[in-house]
Amino acid sequence: MRCALAASAASAASAGRTLQSDLVQPQGLAVDHDGGMMYWTEVSARTLSRAFLNGSGAEVVVPPTRHAEDAPYGVALDVAAKKVYWTTQCCTIRRANLDGTEVEHVINTTYAGGIALDVGGGKMYWTSWMDGIIYRADLNGSRAEVLVSRGVQVPVDVAIDPLRGKIYWADVGKRTVERANIEDGSQVEALNVSWAIMQTNGIALDPYAERIYITGSADDPGGTSGSIYRAKLSGADSEVLVSGQDVSVPYGIAYDHQAHAVYWTDQKAGTIQRRTLLCAPGTILVVSSANDSAAAVPYTYMNHGGLMTVGCPANYSGSVRLMCLDGEVSVTSGQCFRNCPAGEVAQEGGPTLRHGPIRSGDAAFVDCGGGFVGPVQLSCDDGAVSVASGGCRKPRGCPAGTKSLPVSAQVHHGALKHGGQQRVDCPRGFNGSYLLACLDGKTWPISGSCHASCDEGSIWVDAGAGTIEVAHGAIRPGHSLRVVCPDGTAGGGVRLECVGDHIRILESQCIRNARCDAASTTINGAVVSHGPISEGDVYFAPCPDGFQGGVNFSCADGSARHIGTCLADCASGAFADSGGVRVEHAAAVHGADVLAVCPDGYTGVVPLVCDNGNFTVDCAFEESTKCACQRAIGGMRPGVP
């Protein structure tokens, strides 16, 4: 499967990966993907060499020639026949086995440059850079002929597109790339890429993706500014793939369409470099930072320099951001957190908690079971389950008390064990009974009915501020009665109606008085008093003598609550330092510092601080002060600092 390549800002940010270095004027280049080898020529070294595609295992295939004119120049491969072809600096084309054995003279020519093979068509094509001619011949050198000559100036490299019947060549003299029909050399046309390239050197084609790759360098004597370009076969949409200080005079170029990689030689730098333009679909292991798990995250095609955010696989939560650089995918941010499968969590002194699957970062409530009650909330953090809140404990019983029913009645019940039930009669003025159950300290009505009779009795109402008992007299059937609110409450009262043999509440406007009476409370040993407080107000009460601080009282639903505390002052007395020496100290308020003078026979002072009625040593009081008494030298008592 192939994928169209899009330009990215990162693709031209740096040079490619260096596969060979310290070469002597490397020139031609060819790649054998299936064989895993690349072949190149070094003009000044007069050699033809090869290495694995990762640059390892380099070896000389054609040893240095005796004469400079015989030095290998351009190179091409016939992988099917296991042959390598090369042009020489001057006047021949030769071939040999891929390992350099059985060298053959193919044809004489003049100043041959680049060479390309059409193995399926049984033809080879080469340029004569001195004569300005594009030649063609059979692979064995027979039936040689001129294909294109008119208008050609200095052709240095050639490439063919058998799928579309086109031949391309780089013309240094015209600083452009041209093409023609491969059948007869007709319809010569220049590709519109000259605007981006000062000097064209080498070309390579990817006929499957309909792209041409070009090496070019700036027209400067130092030759320090080169680039690798890509365009459509027509020359349109040209772009810079690679540039930078590591690309000076790129020359020979080859494209591996199966690996989506472009290779090039750099004459000035003496290197062979590669840029892989696409990361093929695959998976990457994302290792957890919290444990030894690793998630295999799948990804699709990515362009060099491209970014992709992908979700983590099944049984994991989260996502990661991936980047493709030179054919390799790496994680730039994000993490995969392992979800927690169904399992058990042991509790010391409690039951074993059983839970279902939990996603990492989520929480779930579980039942305690085994005669215990909760609730317990478990959380999952990257595959590890722990208790987030709550705990299991033995259930509580229900003490004797009262219970408000959903029928404006309140009943009294005795003490109940957890899970126990008790049937109670409805209160005076009601007919029927209710079955109550105790669940962990709370009573709940299970079943039954209480119907308020029209006889004298009580009814319980709730206007949103707590349940209030309202006593009423007997009501005749079909009549109504308004009852004033009882003591401690306020409002418009309650209007009741006798319908048949039971009471219906028509209005209920009684609420508890919104006021807390004056009172006192003991806080940390201090008796703190407050005056009357209106509902929603706050009353500040300072702490009494012997204490520091103050308390804020608030009134809610007729009940006073407090925030704050009182901290006790410290009385005078004696304190034993870390060496057991007793020092006398004065009284102090909470938070104050006191220097206790060491007794006779000792030197120094001990810094103390009063903390809620107790003195403690404060070594940070003064850097020059010792934290304990020191025995005096010679028994003399020095002066007090």
XYZ file of C-alpha atoms in Angstrom:
641
model
C 0.000 0.000 0.000
C 1.298 3.432 -0.909
C 0.516 6.814 0.509
C 0.822 10.260 -1.067
C 3.620 12.315 0.456
C 2.864 15.789 1.746
C 5.407 18.511 2.504
C 6.122 19.294 6.125
C 8.031 22.056 7.812
C 10.241 19.582 9.619
C 11.282 17.763 6.419
C 13.791 20.459 5.431
C 15.016 21.146 8.932
C 18.195 19.106 8.813
C 20.357 16.790 6.779
C 19.763 13.067 6.469
C 21.392 10.169 8.243
C 25.056 9.712 7.331
C 25.786 6.163 6.129
C 29.343 6.626 4.795
C 31.943 9.299 5.506
C 35.565 10.118 4.610
C 34.928 9.222 0.966
C 36.996 10.737 -1.867
C 34.712 12.623 -4.258
C 31.760 10.180 -4.242
C 29.775 10.424 -7.481
C 27.319 7.843 -8.830
C 24.915 5.931 -6.604
C 22.531 2.950 -7.006
C 20.384 0.998 -4.524
C 19.339 -2.677 -4.463
C 16.436 -2.879 -1.987
C 15.863 -6.638 -2.232
C 19.581 -7.362 -1.962
C 19.940 -4.864 0.875
C 22.957 -3.178 -0.757
C 23.971 0.226 -2.136
C 26.709 0.833 -4.725
C 28.697 4.032 -5.312
C 31.700 5.364 -7.223
C 34.549 7.535 -5.971
C 36.119 9.443 -8.873
C 39.262 10.567 -7.111
C 39.782 7.170 -5.464
C 39.028 5.490 -8.837
C 36.887 2.783 -7.144
C 33.447 1.224 -7.193
C 32.283 0.135 -3.703
C 29.220 -1.280 -1.982
C 27.783 -1.625 1.543
C 24.626 -2.688 3.282
C 21.793 -0.137 3.201
C 22.533 0.884 6.798
C 26.122 1.717 5.809
C 27.792 -1.287 7.405
C 29.973 -3.873 5.700
C 31.549 -1.504 3.164
C 33.832 -3.161 0.600
C 35.532 -2.238 -2.684
C 33.974 -4.011 -5.683
C 36.197 -2.518 -8.394
C 39.689 -1.731 -7.084
C 41.475 1.537 -7.984
C 42.189 1.789 -11.703
C 45.683 2.549 -12.995
C 44.588 5.475 -15.161
C 42.305 8.354 -14.158
C 40.245 8.060 -17.352
C 39.242 4.534 -16.291
C 37.887 5.713 -12.907
C 34.215 4.650 -12.328
C 31.777 7.567 -12.724
C 28.069 6.677 -13.031
C 26.575 3.396 -11.785
C 23.399 1.335 -12.429
C 22.144 -2.137 -11.450
C 20.573 -5.087 -13.243
C 19.433 -6.904 -10.127
C 17.711 -9.714 -12.025
C 20.922 -10.580 -13.896
C 23.030 -9.792 -10.782
C 25.105 -7.273 -12.747
C 26.464 -3.824 -11.958
C 27.108 -1.356 -14.824
C 29.319 1.723 -14.620
C 30.602 4.450 -16.870
C 34.253 5.480 -16.720
C 35.684 8.968 -16.482
C 36.483 8.998 -20.165
C 35.500 6.537 -22.748
C 33.847 3.238 -21.787
C 30.934 1.485 -20.157
C 31.720 -1.689 -18.221
C 29.838 -4.283 -16.219
C 30.589 -7.073 -13.755
C 28.945 -9.391 -11.283
C 27.585 -7.616 -8.188
C 30.674 -8.709 -6.252
C 33.016 -7.224 -8.905
C 34.051 -10.478 -10.553
C 33.943 -11.150 -14.303
C 34.461 -7.561 -15.447
C 33.315 -6.997 -19.051
C 33.918 -4.197 -21.535
C 30.445 -3.276 -22.856
C 30.982 -0.348 -25.213
C 33.311 2.502 -26.025
C 31.899 6.016 -25.698
C 33.100 9.550 -25.118
C 33.001 11.128 -21.662
C 30.114 9.102 -20.352
C 28.304 10.455 -17.272
C 25.123 9.106 -15.721
C 23.710 5.729 -16.754
C 20.235 4.119 -16.431
C 18.964 0.640 -17.333
C 15.620 -0.455 -18.760
C 16.025 -4.135 -17.944
C 12.526 -5.014 -19.135
C 13.159 -3.323 -22.485
C 16.705 -4.664 -22.749
C 18.219 -1.172 -23.088
C 20.744 1.037 -21.373
C 20.859 4.861 -21.560
C 23.773 7.170 -20.772
C 24.850 10.777 -21.142
C 27.934 12.191 -22.821
C 28.536 15.352 -20.847
C 31.321 16.542 -23.152
C 29.403 16.021 -26.430
C 25.940 16.953 -25.128
C 24.301 13.696 -26.281
C 21.884 11.150 -24.766
C 22.791 7.647 -26.041
C 20.970 4.325 -26.065
C 22.142 0.727 -26.726
C 21.255 -2.864 -25.940
C 22.424 -4.129 -22.549
C 25.328 -5.912 -24.231
C 26.399 -2.680 -25.970
C 25.104 -3.529 -29.420
C 22.926 -1.295 -31.610
C 24.133 1.926 -30.001
C 22.352 5.082 -31.197
C 21.895 8.780 -30.430
C 18.514 9.347 -28.782
C 18.634 13.103 -28.085
C 21.246 15.677 -29.053
C 19.568 18.865 -30.264
C 19.588 21.545 -27.549
C 21.417 19.368 -25.046
C 24.424 21.099 -23.482
C 26.059 19.309 -20.518
C 23.962 16.281 -19.494
C 25.420 14.707 -16.338
C 22.761 12.244 -15.226
C 19.861 10.291 -16.711
C 16.760 8.433 -15.452
C 13.934 6.609 -17.232
C 10.199 6.138 -16.645
C 9.227 2.978 -18.545
C 5.642 3.213 -17.267
C 5.050 6.454 -19.178
C 7.680 6.037 -21.863
C 9.793 9.031 -20.800
C 13.507 9.681 -20.344
C 14.808 12.463 -18.047
C 18.261 14.067 -17.840
C 19.957 16.711 -15.718
C 21.683 19.413 -17.815
C 24.309 21.330 -15.825
C 24.889 23.669 -18.725
C 21.244 24.746 -18.838
C 20.735 24.356 -15.073
C 17.551 22.404 -15.544
C 16.004 18.963 -15.935
C 14.537 17.963 -19.304
C 12.604 14.986 -20.624
C 11.593 13.425 -23.920
C 9.813 10.383 -25.307
C 11.962 7.329 -24.676
C 10.926 5.711 -27.966
C 12.443 8.270 -30.338
C 13.661 11.235 -28.258
C 10.865 13.495 -29.492
C 8.878 16.130 -27.559
C 11.794 17.492 -25.582
C 10.606 19.759 -22.750
C 12.145 21.379 -19.684
C 10.700 20.780 -16.233
C 9.680 23.923 -14.424
C 12.000 23.462 -11.448
C 14.850 25.775 -12.447
C 13.554 28.556 -10.229
C 14.457 26.567 -7.138
C 17.766 25.042 -8.232
C 20.979 26.931 -9.088
C 22.768 23.858 -10.475
C 21.287 20.408 -11.171
C 23.536 17.388 -10.599
C 21.742 14.066 -10.164
C 18.182 12.823 -10.694
C 16.155 9.778 -9.614
C 12.536 8.814 -10.286
C 9.718 7.220 -8.330
C 7.392 6.381 -11.236
C 4.854 4.744 -8.908
C 4.260 7.938 -6.917
C 5.002 10.095 -10.013
C 7.829 12.018 -8.368
C 11.314 13.126 -9.399
C 14.180 13.687 -6.938
C 16.984 16.115 -7.773
C 20.310 17.048 -6.195
C 21.311 20.656 -6.601
C 23.858 23.072 -5.204
C 24.324 26.825 -5.110
C 26.419 28.413 -7.826
C 29.226 29.490 -5.510
C 32.967 28.660 -5.589
C 32.968 27.190 -2.088
C 30.087 24.842 -2.821
C 28.702 24.875 0.706
C 24.984 25.192 0.079
C 23.188 22.196 -1.420
C 19.702 20.750 -1.269
C 17.641 17.699 -2.147
C 14.477 18.557 -4.081
C 11.308 16.748 -4.992
C 8.643 17.564 -7.586
C 5.963 15.976 -9.681
C 7.208 14.384 -12.903
C 6.083 17.508 -14.731
C 8.199 19.684 -12.454
C 5.186 21.141 -10.662
C 4.921 21.461 -6.871
C 8.672 21.351 -6.353
C 9.835 21.439 -2.731
C 13.007 21.277 -0.677
C 13.296 17.978 1.177
C 16.717 18.351 2.774
C 19.038 21.314 3.210
C 21.391 22.706 5.789
C 25.054 22.995 6.647
C 25.635 19.237 6.282
C 24.565 19.330 2.615
C 27.186 21.054 0.452
C 27.594 19.519 -3.046
C 25.085 16.626 -3.322
C 25.576 14.763 -6.599
C 24.505 11.166 -7.242
C 21.015 10.254 -6.041
C 18.925 7.069 -5.793
C 15.379 6.432 -4.608
C 14.175 3.236 -2.895
C 10.420 3.298 -3.520
C 9.837 0.201 -1.363
C 11.385 1.846 1.712
C 10.321 5.392 0.744
C 13.942 6.484 1.176
C 16.167 8.804 -0.858
C 19.983 8.350 -0.882
C 22.601 10.827 -2.147
C 26.352 11.333 -2.354
C 27.988 14.608 -1.325
C 31.222 15.309 -3.204
C 32.494 18.049 -0.918
C 31.498 16.433 2.376
C 32.689 12.995 1.216
C 29.554 11.299 2.504
C 26.577 9.169 1.553
C 23.370 10.172 3.329
C 19.814 8.909 3.495
C 16.462 10.407 4.362
C 13.499 8.060 4.883
C 10.437 10.050 3.874
C 7.709 7.887 5.310
C 7.112 5.816 8.417
C 5.213 2.685 7.456
C 2.322 1.410 9.610
C 3.411 -0.472 12.696
C 3.316 -0.513 16.475
C 5.436 1.161 19.124
C 5.845 -0.014 22.713
C 4.928 2.652 25.251
C 6.425 1.666 28.597
C 4.624 2.719 31.775
C 6.492 4.996 34.167
C 4.762 3.376 37.150
C 5.261 -0.331 36.435
C 6.839 -2.756 33.993
C 3.905 -2.908 31.608
C 4.181 -1.817 27.970
C 1.339 -1.016 25.591
C 1.733 -1.837 21.886
C 0.294 1.288 20.231
C -0.546 0.900 16.505
C -0.092 3.748 14.020
C -0.653 4.320 10.315
C 1.457 6.009 7.621
C 3.291 9.139 8.759
C 5.381 11.587 6.753
C 8.860 12.513 7.913
C 8.472 15.287 10.492
C 4.774 14.537 10.882
C 2.905 14.240 14.167
C 0.039 11.922 15.020
C -2.077 11.518 18.161
C -3.313 7.956 18.662
C -5.372 6.355 21.381
C -3.953 3.586 23.511
C -4.967 -0.014 22.715
C -7.565 -2.149 24.450
C -7.103 -2.570 28.214
C -5.313 0.792 28.392
C -6.454 4.383 28.837
C -4.904 7.581 27.503
C -3.266 8.615 24.244
C 0.225 9.369 22.936
C 1.596 11.845 20.405
C 3.948 10.260 17.903
C 6.543 11.803 15.577
C 8.087 10.339 12.427
C 11.754 11.194 11.861
C 13.763 9.511 9.120
C 11.573 6.428 9.080
C 11.509 5.942 12.838
C 8.559 6.662 15.113
C 9.011 7.970 18.652
C 6.743 9.178 21.450
C 6.874 12.931 22.067
C 4.225 13.155 24.785
C 1.409 11.272 26.451
C 1.249 7.922 28.179
C -0.774 4.710 28.209
C -2.198 3.749 31.572
C -3.126 0.120 32.132
C -6.748 -0.470 33.103
C -7.527 -2.697 36.048
C -9.296 -5.995 35.307
C -11.861 -7.471 37.647
C -10.237 -8.787 40.785
C -9.909 -8.568 44.566
C -8.328 -6.182 47.063
C -7.373 -7.544 50.479
C -7.972 -5.349 53.546
C -6.105 -5.859 56.777
C -8.602 -6.768 59.462
C -11.479 -6.521 57.002
C -13.110 -8.406 54.173
C -11.625 -8.998 50.719
C -13.195 -6.530 48.301
C -14.292 -7.832 44.925
C -14.541 -5.393 42.037
C -15.286 -5.382 38.328
C -13.088 -3.820 35.592
C -12.004 -0.224 36.326
C -10.446 2.155 33.800
C -7.202 3.802 34.855
C -7.988 7.144 36.429
C -11.567 6.123 37.299
C -13.078 5.042 40.604
C -15.853 2.642 41.552
C -17.875 1.961 44.685
C -17.993 -1.633 45.909
C -19.914 -3.482 48.613
C -18.004 -4.761 51.611
C -19.873 -8.028 52.074
C -18.968 -10.619 54.671
C -21.049 -8.971 57.405
C -19.335 -5.581 56.917
C -20.727 -2.279 55.665
C -19.066 0.573 53.773
C -19.150 2.245 51.420
C -15.676 1.799 49.904
C -14.443 3.596 46.792
C -11.657 1.911 44.819
C -9.487 3.696 42.261
C -7.354 2.349 39.407
C -3.966 3.916 38.727
C -2.063 2.382 35.814
C -3.096 -1.175 36.601
C -2.973 -0.911 40.397
C -6.169 -0.883 42.476
C -6.223 0.891 45.841
C -8.781 2.193 48.337
C -9.543 5.818 47.469
C -11.998 6.565 50.266
C -14.191 4.932 52.847
C -13.657 1.624 54.559
C -15.379 -1.501 55.771
C -16.577 -1.812 59.339
C -18.985 -3.782 61.440
C -22.526 -2.352 61.117
C -24.056 -0.284 63.909
C -27.309 -0.979 65.707
C -30.099 1.540 66.103
C -30.752 3.070 69.563
C -34.288 3.616 70.833
C -35.808 6.826 69.448
C -38.390 8.312 67.139
C -38.907 8.004 63.411
C -40.801 10.378 61.137
C -43.020 8.534 58.683
C -43.993 9.718 55.192
C -47.610 10.213 56.370
C -47.169 13.210 58.758
C -46.741 10.914 61.747
C -43.867 10.191 64.130
C -43.530 6.937 66.017
C -41.417 5.733 68.946
C -39.371 2.540 68.648
C -37.089 0.499 70.831
C -33.430 -0.398 70.241
C -32.695 -2.608 67.205
C -29.744 -4.634 66.002
C -28.449 -4.151 62.480
C -30.831 -5.991 60.174
C -33.473 -6.261 62.902
C -37.116 -5.299 62.448
C -39.782 -3.976 64.795
C -43.490 -3.260 64.340
C -44.711 -0.125 66.116
C -48.202 1.299 66.617
C -49.062 4.626 65.095
C -49.228 7.575 67.568
C -52.339 8.952 69.204
C -54.681 10.370 66.574
C -53.596 7.779 63.970
C -54.844 4.334 63.115
C -52.586 1.474 62.003
C -48.964 0.353 62.480
C -45.594 0.401 60.699
C -42.794 -2.128 60.317
C -39.363 -0.534 60.906
C -35.951 -1.992 60.050
C -32.465 -1.083 61.289
C -29.701 -0.688 58.682
C -26.303 0.390 60.013
C -27.556 2.759 62.710
C -30.543 4.160 60.817
C -34.170 3.106 61.027
C -36.229 2.828 57.870
C -39.968 2.292 57.362
C -40.528 -0.959 55.500
C -44.279 -1.372 55.298
C -47.525 -0.399 57.004
C -49.866 2.560 57.180
C -50.834 5.332 59.598
C -54.059 7.181 58.911
C -54.657 10.387 60.860
C -58.099 10.150 62.473
C -60.339 13.129 63.018
C -60.139 12.587 66.803
C -58.025 14.740 69.082
C -54.294 14.089 68.591
C -51.097 15.333 66.938
C -49.844 15.593 63.401
C -46.304 16.221 62.217
C -45.577 18.811 59.521
C -42.388 19.897 57.770
C -42.200 23.204 55.871
C -38.556 22.668 54.976
C -36.946 23.606 58.314
C -37.426 20.396 60.294
C -40.325 18.273 61.533
C -42.737 20.002 63.951
C -45.398 18.322 66.083
C -48.732 20.168 65.964
C -51.461 19.190 68.464
C -55.088 19.542 67.366
C -58.564 18.930 68.734
C -61.278 16.731 67.268
C -62.642 17.753 63.849
C -66.115 16.881 62.614
C -66.362 15.202 59.219
C -66.577 17.735 56.404
C -65.179 20.522 58.599
C -61.778 22.207 58.814
C -59.707 23.564 61.682
C -56.840 26.088 61.813
C -54.209 25.365 64.478
C -51.644 27.919 65.631
C -47.946 27.036 65.502
C -46.591 25.540 68.767
C -44.064 27.228 71.046
C -40.598 27.595 69.537
C -41.982 27.944 66.045
C -43.504 30.723 63.962
C -45.747 31.054 60.942
C -49.367 31.196 59.798
C -50.276 27.909 61.426
C -51.721 24.693 60.040
C -55.183 24.197 58.484
C -56.599 20.690 58.716
C -59.733 19.115 57.204
C -61.615 15.970 58.210
C -62.453 13.923 55.106
C -64.428 10.799 55.920
C -62.545 9.297 58.873
C -59.059 10.842 58.351
C -57.347 14.237 58.338
C -55.994 15.993 55.279
C -53.480 18.857 55.613
C -54.628 21.888 53.613
C -51.929 24.378 54.669
C -48.683 24.113 56.625
C -46.833 27.320 57.521
C -44.977 26.491 60.745
C -41.191 26.699 60.918
C -38.796 26.633 63.821
C -37.688 29.957 65.267
C -34.578 31.074 63.350
C -32.550 31.906 66.461
C -29.917 30.356 68.705
C -30.074 31.349 72.359
C -27.075 32.561 74.351
C -24.930 29.700 75.621
C -21.451 28.613 76.667
C -19.247 25.793 75.418
C -15.867 24.370 76.471
C -13.170 24.453 73.781
C -9.696 23.087 74.619
C -10.345 23.702 78.325
C -11.589 27.277 77.795
C -15.211 28.170 78.530
C -16.348 30.395 75.635
C -19.704 32.169 75.743
C -21.827 33.686 73.005
C -24.941 35.813 73.022
C -28.158 35.242 71.021
C -27.459 34.591 67.321
C -29.941 35.074 64.478
C -30.255 32.396 61.790
C -27.372 32.750 59.301
C -25.432 35.284 61.399
C -21.932 34.884 62.878
C -20.940 35.816 66.452
C -17.232 36.259 67.360
C -16.270 35.415 70.929
C -12.718 36.083 72.193
C -11.047 33.434 74.304
C -11.042 34.026 78.081
C -8.001 35.021 80.180
C -5.255 32.425 80.082
C -5.945 31.591 76.432
C -5.208 33.157 73.059
C -7.399 33.282 69.959
C -11.107 33.479 69.319
C -14.097 31.452 68.090
C -16.715 32.205 65.407
C -20.197 30.910 66.257
C -22.912 30.506 63.609
C -26.582 29.611 63.862
C -28.233 27.091 61.528
C -31.622 25.446 62.093
C -31.654 26.669 65.689
C -28.335 24.993 66.488
C -25.094 26.866 67.232
C -21.866 25.673 65.614
C -18.338 27.015 66.057
C -15.142 27.364 64.022
C -11.789 28.115 65.656
C -10.170 27.219 68.965
C -8.525 28.635 72.057
C -4.834 27.968 72.750
C -3.627 27.960 76.338
C -0.885 30.208 77.790
C 2.072 28.689 79.675
C 2.656 29.092 83.426
C 6.063 29.741 85.018
C 8.017 26.777 86.250
C 10.977 24.538 85.458
C 11.955 22.745 82.220
C 14.437 19.924 81.671
C 16.671 20.414 78.613
C 17.963 17.566 76.428
C 20.761 16.883 78.927
C 18.386 16.656 81.886
C 19.421 20.057 83.338
C 16.442 21.841 84.907
C 16.118 25.506 84.031
C 13.689 27.977 85.579
C 11.478 29.938 83.162
C 8.901 32.696 83.359
C 5.262 32.512 82.242
C 4.431 33.250 78.584
C 1.411 33.564 76.319
C 0.856 31.026 73.566
C 3.365 31.498 70.732
C 5.810 33.635 72.761
C 9.535 32.842 73.193
C 11.309 32.711 76.570
C 15.025 32.457 77.330
C 15.576 30.219 80.348
C 18.927 30.926 82.094
C 21.010 27.846 82.891
C 21.603 27.194 86.645
C 24.904 27.566 88.515
C 27.637 25.329 87.174
C 26.343 25.648 83.597
C 26.622 28.247 80.866
C 24.173 29.554 78.305
C 20.431 29.822 77.996
C 17.757 27.472 76.629
C 15.296 29.073 74.130
C 11.715 27.970 74.824
C 8.433 28.614 73.005
C 4.968 28.342 74.522
C 2.757 25.994 72.516
C -0.813 25.558 73.842
C 0.110 25.378 77.505
C 3.417 23.536 77.110
C 6.980 24.758 76.582
C 9.169 23.224 73.875
C 12.783 23.956 72.895
C 13.018 26.427 69.978
C 16.469 25.834 68.454
C 15.690 28.152 65.562
C 15.179 31.138 67.884
C 18.725 32.467 67.466
C 21.615 30.852 65.570
C 24.186 31.785 68.251
C 22.120 30.237 71.065
C 22.809 26.686 72.232
C 19.795 24.397 72.597
C 20.997 22.953 75.923
C 23.041 24.050 78.953
C 26.810 23.551 78.783
C 28.827 22.631 81.877
C 30.943 25.632 83.005
C 34.752 25.347 82.764
C 36.479 25.622 86.148
C 33.140 25.811 87.857
C 32.804 29.537 87.171
C 29.376 31.032 86.505
C 29.595 33.339 83.490
C 27.293 36.266 83.052
C 23.933 35.924 81.450
C 23.976 36.870 77.707
